[in-house]
Amino acid sequence: MTNFKNTLKEISRYPSAIFGMIIILLLVALALYAVFTIPYDEAVRLWRGGEDTVYRNPKNAPPSWFNNFTDKSLPISVAVVAGEDEEFTKVVTPGVEGSSIEYEYSFDFQYDEYPQELFLYIQADYQVKNPFISVTLETPGGEEIRISDFGTSARQTYRFSQDDRLQTRLRRLHGREVLPIQGLFSVPESDPLVINKGVYTLKILASTFEENSDVRIEFVSHGLVFGMFGTDHMRRDLTTAILWGAPIALAFGLLAAASTSVITMLIAAIGAWFGGWVDELIQRITEVNLVIPFFSVLIMVGTFYSRSIWLILGVTIALSIFTGAIKTNRAIFLQVKESTYIEAARAYGASDGRIIVRYLVPRIIPLLIPGLVSAVPSYVFLEASLALLGLGDPTLPTWGKVINDAYTNGALYRGQFYWILEPAILLMITGLGFAMLGFALDRIFNPRLRGM
Amino acid sequence: MTTETNIELAKINRAARVNNAKRLGKFLALRIVMLFLTIVVGIYITILIANMGGYVDTIMRNEIRERVNQQVAAMTASEPMSTEGRSDLVEQMIDIEETRLGLDTPFVLRSFRFLGNALTLNLGRAVHMVSDHGSRAVRNIILERLPATLLLTGVSQLFLFFSTVFLALMLSRHYGSFWDKLIITLSPTSSAPPWFYGIFLILLFAAVLKILPFSGMVSAPPPKETGAYILDVLKHLILPASSLILSSFFISIYNWRTFFLIYSSEDYVDMAKAKGLPSRDIERRYILRPTLPTIITNFALIIIGLFTGATITETVFLWPGLGRTIFRAISLYDTPVIVGTTIIYAYLLAFTVFFLDFIYAIVDPRVKVGGGNS
């Protein structure tokens, strides 16, 4: 216990160690937050994408806070459900048969660009007669633009930009051909188009012709920025990947580093203790392992067998056991083996296993910990490297996969820097955190480095 | 000293020399056998993995069947032919193709043939890959890519080696200074791999500042004059080389510096300082001399490491090197190419390990080849 306290005291003398520990704790907090807010199955489902999960998300949109750094204000993505969200009101007036429902949604449009697309997602409950819907938009100038009138089916999506009749009406308003979205948000007859900033009101009137018939309307605006982390080319919310990248990276890095160093140490101890052919065999395996191309084998396993992250983890550990570290550990064990306390243990009749586990191994743990902590980043980055080659686990959202997606879809060429920078910066912070702590621990535990 | 004792001494010397030579010969023979066995086992395991323990055969058989079926369908499209006749033709053609590729012998036998071929550096022909000049020989495919890889890894690793050793020596001279502390603070940044820095460098210099090319080795179309061509290649080299350098620059300096510091805190260095020897001499004779074996080992390993290429950095920068070729070979299940690159590396490694023993004995009089008198 006093030993532990002393170590903590030593660590507190190194600012980089404290900094590293804070980073690691924050990452652990982030990982726990991710696991508890988005359960594993949900994360996998969200990452698989598909219209149901991504219909509210625009394509390749930077995060919303992007607006703070650009001189142009970009429209934020919005999704509101009538009656459920406060801003989108729904008033039902019962009639003789059926009812008329009024929907109203006002929003302040103060942006310098047009949104990508506007949608109405309509779900109607009816038996035989389908409800009728008419949509109008009131511009800041008080003008009412008739958008569309149609009888809706049970599930219907209305896309503003695909409506030819709306385009015709807007041509009349502007005196020339304009795209529907641009026409809606521009000052009438302006040339070049000037965005009409101010409060817009979307008014929808639904008439139902049956009792208990109801219409649920969701208004979705695909802006040019989205959420906390933006979206990718498949319109997936990057939040999933950014959050879930943390537990996966930590699990992979820590598991690989911990099992590799512990198994390496045990094998080195066994070799040094028994000597003879056991030791010889371990040495030879180490040399053979040196010939086998580590990274190529990992790529082969990823390409030929399976891309499951657990298999890759297993192979990584298997290939990292018999490396130079085994020789370093063995040299130390050979020295320890000659100590008098080992002789004493032998004299009282301790078994081989007991001597290895209780007497040899504890001596090397102080040397093991810095190496273990410093090895974590290399495994975290290894997972990202494999993902960058397209060999990441296909079901899991990881940081490396986001970088891979961004890279293969030309994010660098198209200036979608957020897409690469978000996971890259998190990877870098993770690497730095562990490396800083590992460095400091190395200087604390390794007496030859003390004061250097 | 009398002549008699001189003769006696010479006899003893000769006996010792003969003894030495015998021991040396035995040691060398044993060493060569062990290294060779290591290569054999390592390569055989690589062959097994690269063939998925024989499963690649099944993949190839299916590929052949599909291809032959299509060929036969196209060949017999315009002539009347019975279904049986057609399937006979298919089976015949499959047989020919499988014999051509050697698929008619069981995998276990073939794996040993692969091993034999690899060990005799008979690299054979690629299954799918073709070199840019149209050759299927694995040797040509590898040789064609080697210069590009050597250019990239050579420039970066040699620069890295010499600059970091030099800077580390300087830092170890005045440790605790501002620069020393700066290097210590920056060394954790080396936990990120080269491609990671590559992406940032591309972002900064190619995408934002637009002063260097995104990727590739020459512009398209390549400049016609030799001088302009070299300049163009150098321009493309800057980003990948700097990302390779950047990713291990600080950690290398830190490691070398710590290494030199450990040696410069030895008692005999203090003694030399006390004698008032100039610091240049102390550095050369008392610090560099005993660290020479380690420096040489590192240098040798760097040199053979040049030949493996940098797979991901080459992929990120679309650099036409060996690393990318290996990656492509793996995705095409082209085992001869995978095994070919591995065996070359294995031999280089074995030779280096073998010769390092001699180099140690030359630079360090305390080391004897064959492990002293034990």
JSON list of C-alpha atoms in Angstrom, two decimals, chain A residues 280 284 287-293 295-297 299-301 303-305 374 377-378 381 384-386 388-391 400 403 407 412-413 415 417 420-421 423-425 427-428 431-432 435-436 439 442-443 448-449 451-452, chain B residues 34 38-39 41-43 45-46 49-50 52-53 56 175 184 187-189 191-193 195-196 199-200 202-203 207-208 214-215 251 254 257-258 261-262 265-266 311-312 315-317 326-327 330-331 333 338 342 345-346 349:
[
{"chain": "A", "resi": 280, "resn": "GLU", "atom": "CA", "xyz": [15.84, -23.29, -26.42]},
{"chain": "A", "resi": 284, "resn": "ARG", "atom": "CA", "xyz": [13.78, -20.62, -31.66]},
{"chain": "A", "resi": 287, "resn": "GLU", "atom": "CA", "xyz": [13.52, -16.24, -34.18]},
{"chain": "A", "resi": 288, "resn": "VAL", "atom": "CA", "xyz": [10.97, -17.87, -36.51]},
{"chain": "A", "resi": 289, "resn": "ASN", "atom": "CA", "xyz": [8.46, -15.22, -35.54]},
{"chain": "A", "resi": 290, "resn": "LEU", "atom": "CA", "xyz": [10.97, -12.60, -36.63]},
{"chain": "A", "resi": 291, "resn": "VAL", "atom": "CA", "xyz": [10.88, -14.00, -40.17]},
{"chain": "A", "resi": 292, "resn": "ILE", "atom": "CA", "xyz": [7.09, -14.10, -40.45]},
{"chain": "A", "resi": 293, "resn": "PRO", "atom": "CA", "xyz": [5.87, -10.74, -41.78]},
{"chain": "A", "resi": 295, "resn": "PHE", "atom": "CA", "xyz": [1.58, -6.92, -40.92]},
{"chain": "A", "resi": 296, "resn": "SER", "atom": "CA", "xyz": [1.23, -9.07, -44.05]},
{"chain": "A", "resi": 297, "resn": "VAL", "atom": "CA", "xyz": [-0.12, -11.93, -41.95]},
{"chain": "A", "resi": 299, "resn": "ILE", "atom": "CA", "xyz": [-3.75, -8.40, -43.83]},
{"chain": "A", "resi": 300, "resn": "MET", "atom": "CA", "xyz": [-3.96, -12.02, -44.99]},
{"chain": "A", "resi": 301, "resn": "VAL", "atom": "CA", "xyz": [-6.09, -13.01, -42.03]},
{"chain": "A", "resi": 303, "resn": "THR", "atom": "CA", "xyz": [-8.63, -10.78, -46.35]},
{"chain": "A", "resi": 304, "resn": "PHE", "atom": "CA", "xyz": [-8.85, -14.57, -46.27]},
{"chain": "A", "resi": 305, "resn": "TYR", "atom": "CA", "xyz": [-10.56, -15.56, -43.05]},
{"chain": "A", "resi": 374, "resn": "SER", "atom": "CA", "xyz": [3.22, 2.58, -23.85]},
{"chain": "A", "resi": 377, "resn": "PRO", "atom": "CA", "xyz": [-1.33, 3.37, -28.65]},
{"chain": "A", "resi": 378, "resn": "SER", "atom": "CA", "xyz": [0.44, 1.12, -31.12]},
{"chain": "A", "resi": 381, "resn": "PHE", "atom": "CA", "xyz": [-3.39, 2.62, -34.23]},
{"chain": "A", "resi": 384, "resn": "ALA", "atom": "CA", "xyz": [-7.08, 1.98, -37.33]},
{"chain": "A", "resi": 385, "resn": "SER", "atom": "CA", "xyz": [-4.39, 1.03, -39.85]},
{"chain": "A", "resi": 386, "resn": "LEU", "atom": "CA", "xyz": [-6.18, -2.19, -40.75]},
{"chain": "A", "resi": 388, "resn": "LEU", "atom": "CA", "xyz": [-7.68, 2.21, -43.37]},
{"chain": "A", "resi": 389, "resn": "LEU", "atom": "CA", "xyz": [-6.77, -0.68, -45.66]},
{"chain": "A", "resi": 390, "resn": "GLY", "atom": "CA", "xyz": [-10.46, -1.63, -45.72]},
{"chain": "A", "resi": 391, "resn": "LEU", "atom": "CA", "xyz": [-9.98, -4.53, -43.33]},
{"chain": "A", "resi": 400, "resn": "GLY", "atom": "CA", "xyz": [-10.36, 3.93, -38.26]},
{"chain": "A", "resi": 403, "resn": "ILE", "atom": "CA", "xyz": [-11.08, 7.72, -41.64]},
{"chain": "A", "resi": 407, "resn": "TYR", "atom": "CA", "xyz": [-10.29, 8.84, -47.35]},
{"chain": "A", "resi": 412, "resn": "LEU", "atom": "CA", "xyz": [-9.40, 15.53, -48.46]},
{"chain": "A", "resi": 413, "resn": "TYR", "atom": "CA", "xyz": [-9.91, 16.53, -52.07]},
{"chain": "A", "resi": 415, "resn": "GLY", "atom": "CA", "xyz": [-12.49, 19.84, -48.37]},
{"chain": "A", "resi": 417, "resn": "PHE", "atom": "CA", "xyz": [-11.99, 18.00, -43.37]},
{"chain": "A", "resi": 420, "resn": "ILE", "atom": "CA", "xyz": [-11.19, 12.99, -41.23]},
{"chain": "A", "resi": 421, "resn": "LEU", "atom": "CA", "xyz": [-10.25, 15.35, -38.44]},
{"chain": "A", "resi": 423, "resn": "PRO", "atom": "CA", "xyz": [-11.73, 10.57, -35.65]},
{"chain": "A", "resi": 424, "resn": "ALA", "atom": "CA", "xyz": [-8.08, 11.50, -36.29]},
{"chain": "A", "resi": 425, "resn": "ILE", "atom": "CA", "xyz": [-7.95, 13.96, -33.42]},
{"chain": "A", "resi": 427, "resn": "LEU", "atom": "CA", "xyz": [-7.08, 8.80, -32.14]},
{"chain": "A", "resi": 428, "resn": "MET", "atom": "CA", "xyz": [-4.27, 11.25, -31.56]},
{"chain": "A", "resi": 431, "resn": "GLY", "atom": "CA", "xyz": [-2.35, 7.80, -28.41]},
{"chain": "A", "resi": 432, "resn": "LEU", "atom": "CA", "xyz": [-0.93, 10.83, -26.62]},
{"chain": "A", "resi": 435, "resn": "ALA", "atom": "CA", "xyz": [2.15, 7.48, -24.48]},
{"chain": "A", "resi": 436, "resn": "MET", "atom": "CA", "xyz": [2.57, 10.35, -22.01]},
{"chain": "A", "resi": 439, "resn": "PHE", "atom": "CA", "xyz": [6.80, 7.61, -20.73]},
{"chain": "A", "resi": 442, "resn": "ASP", "atom": "CA", "xyz": [9.06, 4.33, -17.59]},
{"chain": "A", "resi": 443, "resn": "ARG", "atom": "CA", "xyz": [11.13, 7.10, -16.04]},
{"chain": "A", "resi": 448, "resn": "ARG", "atom": "CA", "xyz": [18.57, 3.78, -14.99]},
{"chain": "A", "resi": 449, "resn": "LEU", "atom": "CA", "xyz": [16.39, 6.47, -16.53]},
{"chain": "A", "resi": 451, "resn": "GLY", "atom": "CA", "xyz": [16.66, 11.89, -13.53]},
{"chain": "A", "resi": 452, "resn": "MET", "atom": "CA", "xyz": [17.38, 11.66, -17.24]},
{"chain": "B", "resi": 34, "resn": "MET", "atom": "CA", "xyz": [20.06, -22.72, -37.02]},
{"chain": "B", "resi": 38, "resn": "THR", "atom": "CA", "xyz": [14.57, -20.67, -38.77]},
{"chain": "B", "resi": 39, "resn": "ILE", "atom": "CA", "xyz": [14.03, -19.47, -42.33]},
{"chain": "B", "resi": 41, "resn": "VAL", "atom": "CA", "xyz": [10.06, -22.90, -40.57]},
{"chain": "B", "resi": 42, "resn": "GLY", "atom": "CA", "xyz": [9.18, -19.22, -40.93]},
{"chain": "B", "resi": 43, "resn": "ILE", "atom": "CA", "xyz": [8.67, -19.48, -44.67]},
{"chain": "B", "resi": 45, "resn": "ILE", "atom": "CA", "xyz": [4.31, -21.07, -41.89]},
{"chain": "B", "resi": 46, "resn": "THR", "atom": "CA", "xyz": [3.96, -18.08, -44.22]},
{"chain": "B", "resi": 49, "resn": "ILE", "atom": "CA", "xyz": [-1.08, -18.89, -44.01]},
{"chain": "B", "resi": 50, "resn": "ALA", "atom": "CA", "xyz": [-0.89, -17.43, -47.51]},
{"chain": "B", "resi": 52, "resn": "MET", "atom": "CA", "xyz": [-5.10, -20.60, -45.98]},
{"chain": "B", "resi": 53, "resn": "GLY", "atom": "CA", "xyz": [-3.87, -24.13, -45.36]},
{"chain": "B", "resi": 56, "resn": "VAL", "atom": "CA", "xyz": [-6.93, -20.93, -51.70]},
{"chain": "B", "resi": 175, "resn": "TYR", "atom": "CA", "xyz": [20.95, 17.26, -21.11]},
{"chain": "B", "resi": 184, "resn": "ILE", "atom": "CA", "xyz": [11.15, 14.63, -24.17]},
{"chain": "B", "resi": 187, "resn": "SER", "atom": "CA", "xyz": [8.38, 12.15, -27.95]},
{"chain": "B", "resi": 188, "resn": "PRO", "atom": "CA", "xyz": [4.88, 10.79, -27.10]},
{"chain": "B", "resi": 189, "resn": "THR", "atom": "CA", "xyz": [3.72, 12.18, -30.46]},
{"chain": "B", "resi": 191, "resn": "SER", "atom": "CA", "xyz": [2.83, 6.89, -30.94]},
{"chain": "B", "resi": 192, "resn": "ALA", "atom": "CA", "xyz": [0.99, 7.71, -34.19]},
{"chain": "B", "resi": 193, "resn": "PRO", "atom": "CA", "xyz": [2.00, 5.79, -37.35]},
{"chain": "B", "resi": 195, "resn": "TRP", "atom": "CA", "xyz": [0.04, 7.35, -42.45]},
{"chain": "B", "resi": 196, "resn": "PHE", "atom": "CA", "xyz": [-1.56, 9.33, -39.66]},
{"chain": "B", "resi": 199, "resn": "ILE", "atom": "CA", "xyz": [-3.18, 12.49, -43.73]},
{"chain": "B", "resi": 200, "resn": "PHE", "atom": "CA", "xyz": [-2.49, 15.68, -41.79]},
{"chain": "B", "resi": 202, "resn": "ILE", "atom": "CA", "xyz": [-1.89, 16.06, -47.22]},
{"chain": "B", "resi": 203, "resn": "LEU", "atom": "CA", "xyz": [-4.63, 18.10, -45.58]},
{"chain": "B", "resi": 207, "resn": "ALA", "atom": "CA", "xyz": [-5.70, 20.49, -49.72]},
{"chain": "B", "resi": 208, "resn": "VAL", "atom": "CA", "xyz": [-5.40, 23.83, -47.90]},
{"chain": "B", "resi": 214, "resn": "PHE", "atom": "CA", "xyz": [-1.81, 15.00, -53.02]},
{"chain": "B", "resi": 215, "resn": "SER", "atom": "CA", "xyz": [-0.26, 11.69, -53.97]},
{"chain": "B", "resi": 251, "resn": "ILE", "atom": "CA", "xyz": [11.10, 9.01, -30.25]},
{"chain": "B", "resi": 254, "resn": "TYR", "atom": "CA", "xyz": [14.77, 10.37, -27.26]},
{"chain": "B", "resi": 257, "resn": "ARG", "atom": "CA", "xyz": [19.78, 10.31, -26.24]},
{"chain": "B", "resi": 258, "resn": "THR", "atom": "CA", "xyz": [18.80, 8.09, -23.31]},
{"chain": "B", "resi": 261, "resn": "LEU", "atom": "CA", "xyz": [23.28, 9.22, -21.48]},
{"chain": "B", "resi": 262, "resn": "ILE", "atom": "CA", "xyz": [23.42, 5.77, -19.87]},
{"chain": "B", "resi": 265, "resn": "SER", "atom": "CA", "xyz": [27.25, 8.20, -16.87]},
{"chain": "B", "resi": 266, "resn": "GLU", "atom": "CA", "xyz": [29.76, 5.33, -16.64]},
{"chain": "B", "resi": 311, "resn": "THR", "atom": "CA", "xyz": [2.34, -0.63, -46.95]},
{"chain": "B", "resi": 312, "resn": "ILE", "atom": "CA", "xyz": [-0.06, 1.91, -45.51]},
{"chain": "B", "resi": 315, "resn": "THR", "atom": "CA", "xyz": [-1.39, 3.20, -49.96]},
{"chain": "B", "resi": 316, "resn": "VAL", "atom": "CA", "xyz": [-2.29, 6.60, -48.55]},
{"chain": "B", "resi": 317, "resn": "PHE", "atom": "CA", "xyz": [0.10, 8.41, -50.91]},
{"chain": "B", "resi": 326, "resn": "ILE", "atom": "CA", "xyz": [2.19, -6.88, -51.29]},
{"chain": "B", "resi": 327, "resn": "PHE", "atom": "CA", "xyz": [-1.17, -5.52, -50.24]},
{"chain": "B", "resi": 330, "resn": "ILE", "atom": "CA", "xyz": [-2.87, -10.39, -50.72]},
{"chain": "B", "resi": 331, "resn": "SER", "atom": "CA", "xyz": [-6.22, -9.05, -51.91]},
{"chain": "B", "resi": 333, "resn": "TYR", "atom": "CA", "xyz": [-4.81, -14.25, -53.27]},
{"chain": "B", "resi": 338, "resn": "ILE", "atom": "CA", "xyz": [3.44, -12.81, -50.97]},
{"chain": "B", "resi": 342, "resn": "THR", "atom": "CA", "xyz": [8.76, -12.75, -47.50]},
{"chain": "B", "resi": 345, "resn": "TYR", "atom": "CA", "xyz": [13.27, -10.36, -46.40]},
{"chain": "B", "resi": 346, "resn": "ALA", "atom": "CA", "xyz": [14.00, -13.59, -44.49]},
{"chain": "B", "resi": 349, "resn": "LEU", "atom": "CA", "xyz": [17.54, -10.81, -42.14]}
]
